[in-house]
Tab-separated table of C-alpha atoms in Angstrom:
chain	number	residue	atom	x	y	z
M	245	UNK	CA	30.758	-44.329	14.207
M	246	UNK	CA	30.854	-42.731	10.733
M	247	UNK	CA	27.600	-41.824	9.037
M	248	UNK	CA	28.459	-44.136	6.155
M	249	UNK	CA	28.141	-47.074	8.520
M	250	UNK	CA	24.592	-46.129	9.551
M	251	UNK	CA	21.248	-46.008	7.734
M	252	UNK	CA	19.582	-42.611	7.194
M	253	UNK	CA	16.108	-42.645	8.738
M	254	UNK	CA	14.827	-39.101	8.337
M	255	UNK	CA	15.742	-35.447	8.137
M	256	UNK	CA	14.293	-32.295	9.632
M	257	UNK	CA	14.892	-28.588	9.451
M	258	UNK	CA	14.293	-25.580	11.674
M	259	UNK	CA	13.043	-22.871	9.309
M	260	UNK	CA	15.845	-22.176	6.828
M	261	UNK	CA	18.604	-22.047	9.425
M	262	UNK	CA	19.284	-25.621	10.589
M	263	UNK	CA	19.115	-29.075	9.101
M	264	UNK	CA	19.408	-32.342	10.988
M	265	UNK	CA	19.769	-35.926	9.880
M	266	UNK	CA	18.905	-38.984	11.941
M	267	UNK	CA	20.725	-42.291	11.417
M	268	UNK	CA	19.981	-45.758	12.739
M	269	UNK	CA	23.021	-47.457	14.187
M	270	UNK	CA	23.501	-51.194	13.958
M	271	UNK	CA	22.784	-51.585	17.676
M	272	UNK	CA	19.397	-49.884	17.263
M	273	UNK	CA	20.381	-46.534	18.716
M	274	UNK	CA	19.655	-43.208	16.988
M	275	UNK	CA	22.463	-40.942	15.793
M	276	UNK	CA	21.779	-37.243	15.241
M	277	UNK	CA	23.888	-35.040	12.999
M	278	UNK	CA	23.483	-31.304	12.351
M	279	UNK	CA	24.859	-29.810	9.160
M	280	UNK	CA	25.798	-26.664	11.054
M	281	UNK	CA	27.253	-28.224	14.182
M	282	UNK	CA	25.882	-28.444	17.689
M	283	UNK	CA	23.096	-26.046	18.747
M	284	UNK	CA	25.243	-24.740	21.576
M	285	UNK	CA	27.558	-23.151	19.037
M	286	UNK	CA	25.052	-20.964	17.264
M	287	UNK	CA	26.594	-18.255	15.173
M	288	UNK	CA	26.139	-14.570	15.790
M	289	UNK	CA	23.932	-14.462	12.708
M	290	UNK	CA	21.586	-17.035	14.222
M	291	UNK	CA	21.254	-15.014	17.414
M	292	UNK	CA	20.633	-11.814	15.460
M	293	UNK	CA	18.015	-13.556	13.361
M	294	UNK	CA	16.135	-14.903	16.359
M	295	UNK	CA	16.148	-11.528	18.122
M	296	UNK	CA	15.265	-9.187	15.261
M	297	UNK	CA	13.508	-11.296	12.619
M	298	UNK	CA	10.146	-13.105	12.844
M	299	UNK	CA	10.182	-16.769	13.778
M	300	UNK	CA	10.397	-18.926	10.693
M	301	UNK	CA	12.089	-16.232	8.591
M	302	UNK	CA	12.196	-16.213	5.598
M	303	UNK	CA	9.353	-18.713	5.110
M	304	UNK	CA	7.004	-16.934	7.507
M	305	UNK	CA	7.076	-13.570	5.703
M	306	UNK	CA	6.539	-12.257	2.195
M	307	UNK	CA	9.343	-12.303	-0.344
M	308	UNK	CA	9.769	-8.519	-0.220
M	309	UNK	CA	10.296	-8.461	3.568
M	310	UNK	CA	14.095	-8.137	3.685
M	311	UNK	CA	14.397	-5.459	0.999
M	312	UNK	CA	11.615	-3.389	2.549
M	313	UNK	CA	12.960	-3.675	6.095
M	314	UNK	CA	16.484	-2.767	4.967
M	315	UNK	CA	15.397	0.502	3.410
M	316	UNK	CA	12.947	1.135	6.233
M	317	UNK	CA	15.852	0.858	8.678
M	318	UNK	CA	17.857	3.424	6.707
M	319	UNK	CA	14.971	5.897	6.642
M	320	UNK	CA	14.315	5.426	10.364
M	321	UNK	CA	17.936	6.252	11.150
M	322	UNK	CA	17.854	9.389	8.997
M	323	UNK	CA	14.551	10.476	10.558
M	324	UNK	CA	16.010	9.959	14.044
M	325	UNK	CA	18.863	12.374	13.300
M	326	UNK	CA	16.637	15.105	11.837
M	327	UNK	CA	14.217	14.620	14.720
M	328	UNK	CA	17.038	15.377	17.158
M	329	UNK	CA	17.802	18.605	15.290
M	330	UNK	CA	14.149	19.604	15.529
M	331	UNK	CA	13.941	18.791	19.240
M	332	UNK	CA	16.990	20.943	19.938
M	333	UNK	CA	15.426	23.846	18.027
M	334	UNK	CA	12.116	23.590	19.899
M	335	UNK	CA	13.819	23.498	23.273
M	336	UNK	CA	15.739	26.596	22.305
M	337	UNK	CA	12.541	28.251	21.121
M	338	UNK	CA	10.652	27.629	24.370
M	339	UNK	CA	13.462	29.214	26.345
M	340	UNK	CA	15.910	26.520	27.434
M	341	UNK	CA	19.117	28.382	28.226
M	342	UNK	CA	17.353	31.778	28.233
M	343	UNK	CA	17.206	33.446	31.650
M	344	UNK	CA	14.273	35.648	30.590
M	345	UNK	CA	12.037	32.706	29.660
M	346	UNK	CA	9.450	31.421	32.128
M	347	UNK	CA	8.306	27.892	32.838
M	348	UNK	CA	4.676	28.956	32.407
M	349	UNK	CA	5.217	30.301	28.902
M	350	UNK	CA	7.127	27.194	27.863
M	351	UNK	CA	4.417	24.945	29.332
M	352	UNK	CA	1.629	26.796	27.530
M	353	UNK	CA	3.494	26.544	24.223
M	354	UNK	CA	4.009	22.812	24.713
M	355	UNK	CA	0.370	22.239	25.725
M	356	UNK	CA	-0.900	24.123	22.668
M	357	UNK	CA	1.452	22.148	20.436
M	358	UNK	CA	0.258	18.814	21.816
M	359	UNK	CA	-3.392	19.854	21.918
M	360	UNK	CA	-3.573	20.961	18.293
M	361	UNK	CA	-1.796	17.765	17.321
M	362	UNK	CA	-4.430	15.659	19.087
M	363	UNK	CA	-7.238	17.495	17.315
M	364	UNK	CA	-5.459	17.059	13.988
M	365	UNK	CA	-5.040	13.343	14.649
M	366	UNK	CA	-8.766	12.863	15.256
M	367	UNK	CA	-9.842	14.899	12.233
M	368	UNK	CA	-7.426	13.200	9.854
M	369	UNK	CA	-8.397	9.705	11.020
M	370	UNK	CA	-12.074	10.626	10.553
M	371	UNK	CA	-11.625	12.056	7.052
M	372	UNK	CA	-9.049	9.679	5.556
M	373	UNK	CA	-9.006	6.553	7.713
M	374	UNK	CA	-10.938	4.400	5.242
M	375	UNK	CA	-8.534	5.167	2.361
M	376	UNK	CA	-5.281	4.310	4.129
M	377	UNK	CA	-5.571	0.565	3.437
M	378	UNK	CA	-6.368	1.104	-0.239
M	379	UNK	CA	-3.403	3.376	-0.990
M	380	UNK	CA	-0.918	2.280	1.660
M	381	UNK	CA	2.126	3.108	-0.476
M	382	UNK	CA	0.951	6.604	-1.375
M	383	UNK	CA	0.005	7.454	2.204
M	384	UNK	CA	3.267	6.046	3.524
M	385	UNK	CA	5.223	8.305	1.166
M	386	UNK	CA	2.942	11.230	1.977
M	387	UNK	CA	3.520	10.722	5.697
M	388	UNK	CA	7.288	10.754	5.311
M	389	UNK	CA	7.303	13.898	3.172
M	390	UNK	CA	4.990	15.640	5.636
M	391	UNK	CA	7.225	14.543	8.516
M	392	UNK	CA	10.217	16.203	6.869
M	393	UNK	CA	8.191	19.387	6.347
M	394	UNK	CA	7.174	19.381	10.029
M	395	UNK	CA	10.787	18.927	11.142
M	396	UNK	CA	11.892	21.820	8.915
M	397	UNK	CA	9.222	24.051	10.443
M	398	UNK	CA	10.441	23.179	13.947
M	399	UNK	CA	14.052	23.922	13.033
M	400	UNK	CA	13.248	27.374	11.627
M	401	UNK	CA	10.649	28.250	14.288
M	402	UNK	CA	13.151	29.887	16.749
M	403	UNK	CA	14.077	32.382	14.030
M	404	UNK	CA	10.528	33.804	14.197
M	405	UNK	CA	9.803	34.468	17.915
M	406	UNK	CA	6.423	36.242	17.378
M	407	UNK	CA	5.120	33.281	15.343
M	408	UNK	CA	6.938	30.529	17.233
M	409	UNK	CA	3.838	29.099	18.930
M	410	UNK	CA	1.824	29.141	15.694
M	411	UNK	CA	4.617	27.407	13.773
M	412	UNK	CA	5.096	24.618	16.308
M	413	UNK	CA	1.319	24.127	16.554
M	414	UNK	CA	1.065	23.675	12.784
M	415	UNK	CA	4.050	21.349	12.957
M	416	UNK	CA	2.296	19.401	15.698
M	417	UNK	CA	-0.751	18.959	13.470
M	418	UNK	CA	1.469	17.725	10.645
M	419	UNK	CA	3.218	15.251	12.925
M	420	UNK	CA	-0.091	13.946	14.242
M	421	UNK	CA	-1.170	13.284	10.653
M	422	UNK	CA	2.157	11.537	10.110
M	423	UNK	CA	1.467	9.384	13.155
M	424	UNK	CA	-1.950	8.297	11.905
M	425	UNK	CA	-0.934	7.749	8.268
M	426	UNK	CA	2.367	6.106	9.123
M	427	UNK	CA	0.927	3.834	11.794
M	428	UNK	CA	-2.052	2.752	9.717
M	429	UNK	CA	-0.010	2.030	6.602
M	430	UNK	CA	2.553	0.178	8.716
M	431	UNK	CA	-0.279	-2.056	9.920
M	432	UNK	CA	-1.388	-2.668	6.324
M	433	UNK	CA	2.151	-3.582	5.301
M	434	UNK	CA	2.523	-5.865	8.314
M	435	UNK	CA	-0.634	-7.709	7.275
M	436	UNK	CA	0.877	-8.124	3.810
M	437	UNK	CA	4.203	-9.388	5.181
M	438	UNK	CA	2.747	-11.868	7.684
M	439	UNK	CA	2.239	-15.127	5.779
M	440	UNK	CA	1.519	-17.449	8.702
M	441	UNK	CA	-1.065	-15.394	10.558
M	442	UNK	CA	1.898	-14.043	12.540
M	443	UNK	CA	1.100	-10.339	12.464
M	444	UNK	CA	1.935	-9.907	16.138
M	445	UNK	CA	5.386	-11.448	15.728
M	446	UNK	CA	6.151	-9.441	12.578
M	447	UNK	CA	4.996	-6.237	14.280
M	448	UNK	CA	6.967	-6.970	17.458
M	449	UNK	CA	10.179	-7.684	15.554
M	450	UNK	CA	9.663	-4.526	13.498
M	451	UNK	CA	9.463	-2.647	16.791
M	452	UNK	CA	12.724	-4.258	17.906
M	453	UNK	CA	14.430	-3.257	14.674
M	454	UNK	CA	13.171	0.306	15.027
M	455	UNK	CA	14.342	0.476	18.638
M	456	UNK	CA	17.827	-0.686	17.641
M	457	UNK	CA	17.970	1.940	14.902
M	458	UNK	CA	16.793	4.655	17.277
M	459	UNK	CA	19.519	3.666	19.737
M	460	UNK	CA	22.092	4.052	16.979
M	461	UNK	CA	20.544	7.404	16.099
M	462	UNK	CA	20.807	8.534	19.712
M	463	UNK	CA	24.488	7.672	19.808
M	464	UNK	CA	25.137	9.643	16.637
M	465	UNK	CA	23.013	12.502	17.967
M	466	UNK	CA	25.165	12.676	21.100
M	467	UNK	CA	28.118	13.416	18.839
M	468	UNK	CA	26.306	15.868	16.568
M	469	UNK	CA	24.407	17.886	19.183
M	470	UNK	CA	27.433	19.804	20.581
M	471	UNK	CA	28.568	20.551	17.033
M	472	UNK	CA	25.272	22.103	15.873
M	473	UNK	CA	24.300	23.846	19.119
M	474	UNK	CA	25.523	27.235	17.947
M	475	UNK	CA	25.970	26.561	14.243
M	476	UNK	CA	22.766	27.096	12.280
M	477	UNK	CA	24.552	26.533	8.958
M	478	UNK	CA	25.711	23.064	9.981
M	479	UNK	CA	22.202	22.346	11.263
M	480	UNK	CA	20.676	23.034	7.853
M	481	UNK	CA	23.428	21.126	6.043
M	482	UNK	CA	22.812	18.044	8.196
M	483	UNK	CA	19.049	18.440	7.845
M	484	UNK	CA	19.329	18.599	4.054
M	485	UNK	CA	21.628	15.571	3.787
M	486	UNK	CA	19.646	13.352	6.131
M	487	UNK	CA	16.308	14.466	4.652
M	488	UNK	CA	17.455	13.519	1.159
M	489	UNK	CA	18.594	10.160	2.523
M	490	UNK	CA	15.276	9.776	4.350
M	491	UNK	CA	13.184	10.452	1.239
M	492	UNK	CA	15.304	8.233	-1.002
M	493	UNK	CA	15.212	5.345	1.466
M	494	UNK	CA	11.444	5.697	1.831
M	495	UNK	CA	10.984	5.690	-1.920
M	496	UNK	CA	13.068	2.535	-2.243
M	497	UNK	CA	11.242	0.896	0.669
M	498	UNK	CA	7.815	1.568	-0.823
M	499	UNK	CA	8.974	0.454	-4.251
M	500	UNK	CA	10.230	-2.817	-2.748
M	501	UNK	CA	6.748	-3.816	-1.580
M	502	UNK	CA	4.954	-6.290	-3.853
M	503	UNK	CA	1.265	-6.307	-2.976
M	504	UNK	CA	-0.771	-9.203	-4.372
M	505	UNK	CA	-4.156	-7.595	-3.730
M	506	UNK	CA	-5.806	-5.167	-6.140
M	507	UNK	CA	-6.387	-1.493	-5.494
M	508	UNK	CA	-7.537	0.990	-8.137
M	509	UNK	CA	-4.016	1.781	-9.375
M	510	UNK	CA	-2.840	-1.821	-9.651
M	511	UNK	CA	-6.123	-2.908	-11.236
M	512	UNK	CA	-5.836	-0.153	-13.847
M	513	UNK	CA	-2.316	-1.279	-14.790
M	514	UNK	CA	-3.410	-4.920	-14.868
M	515	UNK	CA	-6.388	-4.206	-17.155
M	516	UNK	CA	-4.288	-2.028	-19.468
M	517	UNK	CA	-1.630	-4.720	-19.876
M	518	UNK	CA	-4.289	-7.367	-20.458
M	519	UNK	CA	-6.012	-5.370	-23.189
M	520	UNK	CA	-2.777	-4.346	-24.925
M	521	UNK	CA	-0.749	-7.544	-24.582
M	522	UNK	CA	-3.365	-10.217	-24.135
M	523	UNK	CA	-2.080	-11.480	-20.784
M	524	UNK	CA	-2.324	-10.595	-17.099
M	525	UNK	CA	1.049	-9.643	-15.582
M	526	UNK	CA	2.040	-10.945	-12.123
M	527	UNK	CA	2.197	-8.683	-9.042
M	528	UNK	CA	5.999	-8.338	-9.270
M	529	UNK	CA	5.550	-6.732	-12.715
M	530	UNK	CA	2.737	-4.348	-11.746
M	531	UNK	CA	3.940	-3.094	-8.347
M	532	UNK	CA	7.104	-1.287	-9.553
M	533	UNK	CA	4.899	0.761	-11.905
M	534	UNK	CA	2.279	1.651	-9.324
M	535	UNK	CA	2.227	5.443	-8.815
M	536	UNK	CA	3.149	6.473	-5.280
M	537	UNK	CA	2.989	10.233	-5.870
M	538	UNK	CA	0.188	12.447	-7.130
M	539	UNK	CA	-1.134	11.616	-10.597
M	540	UNK	CA	-1.836	14.400	-13.075
M	541	UNK	CA	-3.106	12.307	-15.968
M	542	UNK	CA	-6.775	12.794	-16.719
M	543	UNK	CA	-8.859	9.790	-15.784
M	544	UNK	CA	-12.319	8.828	-14.646
M	545	UNK	CA	-13.326	9.074	-11.023
M	546	UNK	CA	-14.694	5.699	-9.899
M	547	UNK	CA	-17.245	5.768	-7.078
M	548	UNK	CA	-17.576	2.170	-5.971
M	549	UNK	CA	-20.446	1.377	-3.625
M	550	UNK	CA	-22.235	4.618	-4.479
M	551	UNK	CA	-25.849	5.394	-3.666
M	552	UNK	CA	-28.392	4.314	-6.275
M	553	UNK	CA	-29.476	7.917	-6.936
M	554	UNK	CA	-25.978	8.746	-8.173
M	555	UNK	CA	-26.231	5.972	-10.775
M	556	UNK	CA	-29.710	6.656	-12.138
M	557	UNK	CA	-32.455	9.259	-11.763
M	558	UNK	CA	-35.455	7.837	-13.613
M	559	UNK	CA	-37.205	4.596	-14.473
M	560	UNK	CA	-35.845	4.958	-18.015
M	561	UNK	CA	-32.279	5.033	-16.665
M	562	UNK	CA	-33.073	2.040	-14.431
M	563	UNK	CA	-34.157	0.038	-17.478
M	564	UNK	CA	-30.996	1.058	-19.336
M	565	UNK	CA	-28.776	0.251	-16.349
M	566	UNK	CA	-30.201	-3.280	-16.154
M	567	UNK	CA	-30.086	-3.894	-19.911
M	568	UNK	CA	-27.789	-6.862	-20.729
M	569	UNK	CA	-26.861	-6.836	-17.046
M	570	UNK	CA	-26.883	-10.034	-14.977
M	571	UNK	CA	-24.204	-8.778	-12.622
M	572	UNK	CA	-24.280	-7.765	-8.989
M	573	UNK	CA	-23.850	-4.082	-9.719
M	574	UNK	CA	-25.438	-1.222	-11.644
M	575	UNK	CA	-23.080	1.119	-13.476
M	576	UNK	CA	-23.718	4.684	-14.574
M	577	UNK	CA	-21.446	7.056	-16.498
M	578	UNK	CA	-21.492	10.835	-16.659
M	579	UNK	CA	-19.307	11.971	-19.524
M	580	UNK	CA	-19.455	15.641	-18.534
M	581	UNK	CA	-18.122	15.111	-15.019
M	582	UNK	CA	-15.861	12.127	-15.849
M	583	UNK	CA	-17.465	10.044	-13.090
M	584	UNK	CA	-18.409	6.370	-13.096
M	585	UNK	CA	-20.817	5.532	-10.269
M	586	UNK	CA	-21.326	1.896	-9.293
M	587	UNK	CA	-24.156	0.693	-7.075
M	588	UNK	CA	-23.489	-2.718	-5.539
M	589	UNK	CA	-26.096	-5.373	-4.901
M	590	UNK	CA	-26.635	-6.523	-1.324
M	591	UNK	CA	-24.297	-9.484	-0.790
M	592	UNK	CA	-21.828	-8.511	-3.545
M	593	UNK	CA	-18.488	-10.246	-3.026
M	594	UNK	CA	-14.897	-9.308	-3.778
M	595	UNK	CA	-15.072	-10.754	-7.300
M	596	UNK	CA	-18.114	-8.588	-8.048
M	597	UNK	CA	-16.242	-5.471	-6.930
M	598	UNK	CA	-13.259	-6.385	-9.111
M	599	UNK	CA	-15.541	-6.978	-12.095
M	600	UNK	CA	-17.280	-3.635	-11.554
M	601	UNK	CA	-13.981	-1.747	-11.436
M	602	UNK	CA	-12.745	-3.524	-14.567
M	603	UNK	CA	-15.960	-2.381	-16.268
M	604	UNK	CA	-15.230	1.189	-15.147
M	605	UNK	CA	-11.645	0.951	-16.433
M	606	UNK	CA	-12.971	-0.074	-19.843
M	607	UNK	CA	-14.895	3.196	-19.936
M	608	UNK	CA	-11.729	5.072	-18.999
M	609	UNK	CA	-10.040	3.614	-22.072
M	610	UNK	CA	-13.028	4.337	-24.306
M	611	UNK	CA	-13.139	7.974	-23.193
M	612	UNK	CA	-9.483	8.924	-22.764
M	613	UNK	CA	-7.177	6.360	-24.376
M	614	UNK	CA	-6.272	5.078	-27.836
M	615	UNK	CA	-7.759	1.603	-28.159
M	616	UNK	CA	-6.255	0.879	-31.577
M	617	UNK	CA	-3.211	-0.705	-29.897
M	618	UNK	CA	-5.324	-3.322	-28.085
M	619	UNK	CA	-4.807	-6.966	-28.955
M	620	UNK	CA	-7.910	-8.172	-27.086
M	621	UNK	CA	-11.224	-7.506	-28.895
M	622	UNK	CA	-9.577	-4.683	-30.842
M	623	UNK	CA	-12.362	-4.305	-33.418
M	624	UNK	CA	-15.021	-4.248	-30.700
M	625	UNK	CA	-13.204	-1.551	-28.749
M	626	UNK	CA	-12.661	0.618	-31.823
M	627	UNK	CA	-16.353	0.352	-32.712
M	628	UNK	CA	-17.389	1.188	-29.136
M	629	UNK	CA	-15.047	4.184	-28.981
M	630	UNK	CA	-16.539	5.590	-32.191
M	631	UNK	CA	-20.037	5.240	-30.705
M	632	UNK	CA	-18.936	6.935	-27.476
M	633	UNK	CA	-17.414	9.866	-29.354
M	634	UNK	CA	-20.531	10.366	-31.474
M	635	UNK	CA	-23.022	9.856	-28.634
M	636	UNK	CA	-25.329	12.749	-27.804
M	637	UNK	CA	-26.357	11.293	-24.470
M	638	UNK	CA	-23.911	12.326	-21.754
M	639	UNK	CA	-24.899	9.228	-19.758
M	640	UNK	CA	-23.782	6.904	-22.609
M	641	UNK	CA	-26.449	4.288	-21.866
M	642	UNK	CA	-26.020	2.556	-25.232
M	643	UNK	CA	-22.327	2.094	-24.475
M	644	UNK	CA	-23.123	0.878	-20.949
M	645	UNK	CA	-25.405	-1.852	-22.340
M	646	UNK	CA	-22.822	-2.843	-24.974
M	647	UNK	CA	-19.953	-2.984	-22.487
M	648	UNK	CA	-21.961	-5.275	-20.219
M	649	UNK	CA	-21.813	-7.875	-22.989
M	650	UNK	CA	-18.104	-7.173	-23.483
M	651	UNK	CA	-17.357	-7.622	-19.790
M	652	UNK	CA	-19.344	-10.877	-19.752
M	653	UNK	CA	-17.009	-12.127	-22.466
M	654	UNK	CA	-13.693	-10.834	-21.062
M	655	UNK	CA	-14.017	-11.162	-17.293
M	656	UNK	CA	-13.945	-14.972	-16.893
M	657	UNK	CA	-10.692	-15.165	-18.860
M	658	UNK	CA	-9.178	-12.190	-17.067
M	659	UNK	CA	-10.121	-13.575	-13.652
M	660	UNK	CA	-8.617	-16.985	-14.416
M	661	UNK	CA	-5.373	-15.469	-15.668
M	662	UNK	CA	-5.164	-13.086	-12.699
M	663	UNK	CA	-5.411	-15.954	-10.230
M	664	UNK	CA	-2.844	-17.956	-12.177
M	665	UNK	CA	-0.485	-14.955	-12.160
M	666	UNK	CA	-0.619	-14.759	-8.358
M	667	UNK	CA	-3.243	-12.086	-7.716
M	668	UNK	CA	-5.485	-12.513	-4.677
M	669	UNK	CA	-9.140	-12.028	-5.622
M	670	UNK	CA	-10.836	-13.178	-2.416
M	671	UNK	CA	-10.177	-9.738	-0.918
M	672	UNK	CA	-9.323	-6.345	-2.364
M	673	UNK	CA	-8.398	-2.754	-1.571
M	674	UNK	CA	-10.681	-1.062	-4.083
M	675	UNK	CA	-12.158	1.324	-1.519
M	676	UNK	CA	-15.865	0.546	-1.820
M	677	UNK	CA	-18.308	2.723	0.105
M	678	UNK	CA	-21.066	1.157	2.207
M	679	UNK	CA	-24.180	1.702	0.048
M	680	UNK	CA	-25.848	-1.558	-1.058
M	681	UNK	CA	-29.034	-1.928	-3.085
M	682	UNK	CA	-31.506	-4.638	-4.029
M	683	UNK	CA	-33.197	-5.011	-7.402
M	684	UNK	CA	-34.847	-7.907	-9.250
M	685	UNK	CA	-32.281	-10.205	-10.892
M	686	UNK	CA	-32.198	-10.176	-14.682
M	687	UNK	CA	-31.173	-13.826	-14.834
M	688	UNK	CA	-28.853	-16.172	-13.041
M	689	UNK	CA	-25.266	-15.038	-13.257
M	690	UNK	CA	-22.685	-17.720	-13.946
M	691	UNK	CA	-19.025	-17.610	-12.987
């Protein structure tokens, strides 16, 4: 019977891939119609989607998922090819194909390479583990650059027989750092992409995508290996081409990510736009401008969650730090060292940390930027900057007290606009240390 002769009861969909309609026939039976035909005739695209993409795609992942994964696939393929070139060079260096080489010498070299890498992995995780979440993009790019450096060292190592073991050991340390930084930042990005508490599914499908790419890389490597076996020039040409592709794809992948949580870099850009234009930009506007390489512009060092003795050193400084301050933090500035130290109150929440960092960014502008272009409280900022420049006290306590009042006025508006623009304020990646202090409240703080 034609659908026109039946009454539509309801519709349903399976993610974004299938739609069904249910009709009531005149005899009371139910008629089902699928807009894409019977389920038994799924297209190749449907099968590919179910195998390599998270369930519920695209609704179950962030909007930047496809663009990031596309470029990530390209970089993984390029890295697979250069990795094959490096493996061939190491095997040659340890004596494969050389009748004078011994198994013992090759084993010792390999053990030293792996052992130094393990030590490097532990030390790097200990020293930098807490910062990998906060600057996931920077560390991801750093890991990929370091990986290319390590591969280059392995390729050239056979040309220096006396230093071969040292070179591959250093390369092993670099690759262990790559493993820690790359794995940790991948976890942070997976958390960002998973929008239905489906981290495991997103991670598993990412592993499937990577495995497929590595299989393709192995097939290409089977063709290239005989060609480069005795041709060092072709080896370096291929390394250069695939390394450039690897770095470009990584840059595009990192740039494609749109984080909606605040770290120091994104918060700085957000505050600057707010003060200059009078509005808070959305994450999709801030993320493309977030620096993912080293910054050389002079700016304040912000120590969030610092010990109380780095904020103040006397009862006089305690009184100045609490002047006009009803917040859950104490802020101290040292103009000579360009450091803002922030001591957090016990029980301080994410919003308190964001407010404290915004306060610190205001001091960055007062000390190192031209505030005459501001559209928000322009006269107040110009007056404060003049006082900061003429201050004789390197701790700038008068300015600290004045900016507390300014932050009280600006922060509620900024917070409201940030939430409306799509920023998540219930959690952050501002990199706070673990020191927390308690001091008598100066009055009830209102939000």
